[in-house]
Amino acid sequence: MSGTPPPERGAPAPVPDRDPGLQPERTRLAWRRTTLSGAVAAVLAARTALQRDASAVSVLAGSLTCVLWLCLLFLAHRRITAVAASPRPSALGPRHATALALCTVAMAGCGAVLITG
């Protein structure tokens, strides 16, 4: 038997600290994979935009993709830092999640412009 008494009836159960196991590492690696895939998209967009016969729209879409990747990188770094800094990090906030989703959708849109144009 453990030395802690059982919780009283109706009392909320104590919340254990975050598992110090591999979950934080998996989260960090997932964010790194996301930023790496964004980097690949940005490099391919820049490569496409810098071709000799590239139109102004292609150059704009390639530049915008690179800027969006930098925003994605910044937001992901903030989240990685927040997860690593606290034993119980807060959930991903709606503003943060919306910004990440918008960056992703806008990068996909820029990619579609580069492929078709």
Short mmCIF file of C-alpha atoms in Angstrom, two decimals:
data_model
loop_
_atom_site.label_atom_id
_atom_site.label_comp_id
_atom_site.label_asym_id
_atom_site.label_seq_id
_atom_site.Cartn_x
_atom_site.Cartn_y
_atom_site.Cartn_z
CA MET A 1 0.00 0.00 0.00
CA SER A 2 1.16 3.51 -0.64
CA GLY A 3 1.55 6.13 2.04
CA THR A 4 -1.03 8.53 0.58
CA PRO A 5 -4.59 8.28 1.82
CA PRO A 6 -7.36 7.71 -0.75
CA PRO A 7 -9.25 10.83 -1.86
CA GLU A 8 -12.47 11.64 -0.06
CA ARG A 9 -15.74 10.81 -1.76
CA GLY A 10 -16.77 13.59 -4.13
CA ALA A 11 -13.38 15.25 -3.98
CA PRO A 12 -11.60 15.73 -7.32
CA ALA A 13 -8.78 13.31 -7.94
CA PRO A 14 -5.32 14.89 -7.78
CA VAL A 15 -3.93 15.72 -11.20
CA PRO A 16 -0.57 13.99 -11.72
CA ASP A 17 2.32 15.88 -13.24
CA ARG A 18 2.97 15.42 -16.93
CA ASP A 19 4.59 12.14 -17.82
CA PRO A 20 8.30 12.87 -18.04
CA GLY A 21 8.63 10.07 -20.58
CA LEU A 22 8.72 10.30 -24.33
CA GLN A 23 5.57 12.36 -24.94
CA PRO A 24 7.36 15.76 -24.86
CA GLU A 25 10.01 14.37 -27.18
CA ARG A 26 7.36 13.09 -29.63
CA THR A 27 5.66 16.49 -29.58
CA ARG A 28 8.93 18.29 -30.27
CA LEU A 29 9.75 15.92 -33.13
CA ALA A 30 6.28 16.39 -34.64
CA TRP A 31 6.75 20.16 -34.66
CA ARG A 32 10.21 19.73 -36.20
CA ARG A 33 8.78 17.52 -38.97
CA THR A 34 6.16 20.17 -39.67
CA THR A 35 8.75 22.93 -39.98
CA LEU A 36 10.96 20.69 -42.13
CA SER A 37 8.11 20.02 -44.56
CA GLY A 38 7.45 23.77 -44.67
CA ALA A 39 11.14 24.37 -45.41
CA VAL A 40 11.00 21.94 -48.32
CA ALA A 41 7.92 23.73 -49.68
CA ALA A 42 9.63 27.13 -49.31
CA VAL A 43 12.79 25.96 -51.08
CA LEU A 44 10.81 24.45 -53.95
CA ALA A 45 8.71 27.62 -54.21
CA ALA A 46 11.82 29.81 -54.28
CA ARG A 47 13.40 27.55 -56.89
CA THR A 48 10.29 27.76 -59.07
CA ALA A 49 10.05 31.54 -58.64
CA LEU A 50 13.70 32.11 -59.53
CA GLN A 51 13.55 30.41 -62.92
CA ARG A 52 14.35 32.65 -65.88
CA ASP A 53 10.87 32.49 -67.38
CA ALA A 54 9.02 33.01 -64.09
CA SER A 55 6.12 35.44 -64.11
CA ALA A 56 5.58 38.16 -61.55
CA VAL A 57 2.81 36.07 -60.00
CA SER A 58 5.24 33.16 -59.54
CA VAL A 59 7.81 35.39 -57.92
CA LEU A 60 5.17 36.84 -55.59
CA ALA A 61 3.83 33.37 -54.70
CA GLY A 62 7.35 32.07 -54.07
CA SER A 63 8.21 35.05 -51.88
CA LEU A 64 4.97 34.74 -49.96
CA THR A 65 5.61 31.04 -49.39
CA CYS A 66 9.00 31.84 -47.87
CA VAL A 67 7.48 34.50 -45.58
CA LEU A 68 4.72 32.11 -44.52
CA TRP A 69 7.31 29.44 -43.76
CA LEU A 70 9.14 31.89 -41.50
CA CYS A 71 5.86 32.58 -39.67
CA LEU A 72 5.26 28.84 -39.33
CA LEU A 73 8.78 28.39 -37.99
CA PHE A 74 8.29 31.17 -35.44
CA LEU A 75 4.96 29.80 -34.21
CA ALA A 76 6.27 26.24 -34.01
CA HIS A 77 9.33 27.39 -32.06
CA ARG A 78 7.10 29.19 -29.57
CA ARG A 79 5.05 26.03 -29.06
CA ILE A 80 8.13 23.80 -28.68
CA THR A 81 9.50 26.22 -26.09
CA ALA A 82 6.18 26.30 -24.19
CA VAL A 83 5.94 22.50 -24.09
CA ALA A 84 9.53 22.14 -22.89
CA ALA A 85 9.35 24.90 -20.27
CA SER A 86 6.40 23.72 -18.21
CA PRO A 87 5.58 20.41 -16.56
CA ARG A 88 1.92 21.06 -17.50
CA PRO A 89 1.86 23.22 -20.64
CA SER A 90 -1.38 24.90 -21.56
CA ALA A 91 -3.37 23.72 -24.54
CA LEU A 92 -2.70 25.26 -27.91
CA GLY A 93 -4.62 28.54 -27.88
CA PRO A 94 -7.20 29.40 -30.53
CA ARG A 95 -5.18 32.35 -31.89
CA HIS A 96 -2.07 30.19 -32.17
CA ALA A 97 -3.97 27.34 -33.82
CA THR A 98 -5.71 29.71 -36.22
CA ALA A 99 -2.42 31.34 -37.22
CA LEU A 100 -0.84 27.94 -37.86
CA ALA A 101 -3.81 26.78 -39.90
CA LEU A 102 -3.82 29.99 -41.95
CA CYS A 103 -0.09 29.68 -42.65
CA THR A 104 -0.57 26.10 -43.81
CA VAL A 105 -3.56 26.87 -46.04
CA ALA A 106 -1.87 29.95 -47.51
CA MET A 107 1.28 27.95 -48.26
CA ALA A 108 -0.85 25.34 -50.03
CA GLY A 109 -2.55 28.09 -52.02
CA CYS A 110 0.80 29.56 -53.04
CA GLY A 111 1.94 26.10 -54.08
CA ALA A 112 -1.14 25.69 -56.24
CA VAL A 113 -0.45 29.06 -57.91
CA LEU A 114 3.14 28.01 -58.58
CA ILE A 115 2.13 24.67 -60.06
CA THR A 116 -0.57 26.06 -62.34
CA GLY A 117 1.14 29.26 -63.31
#
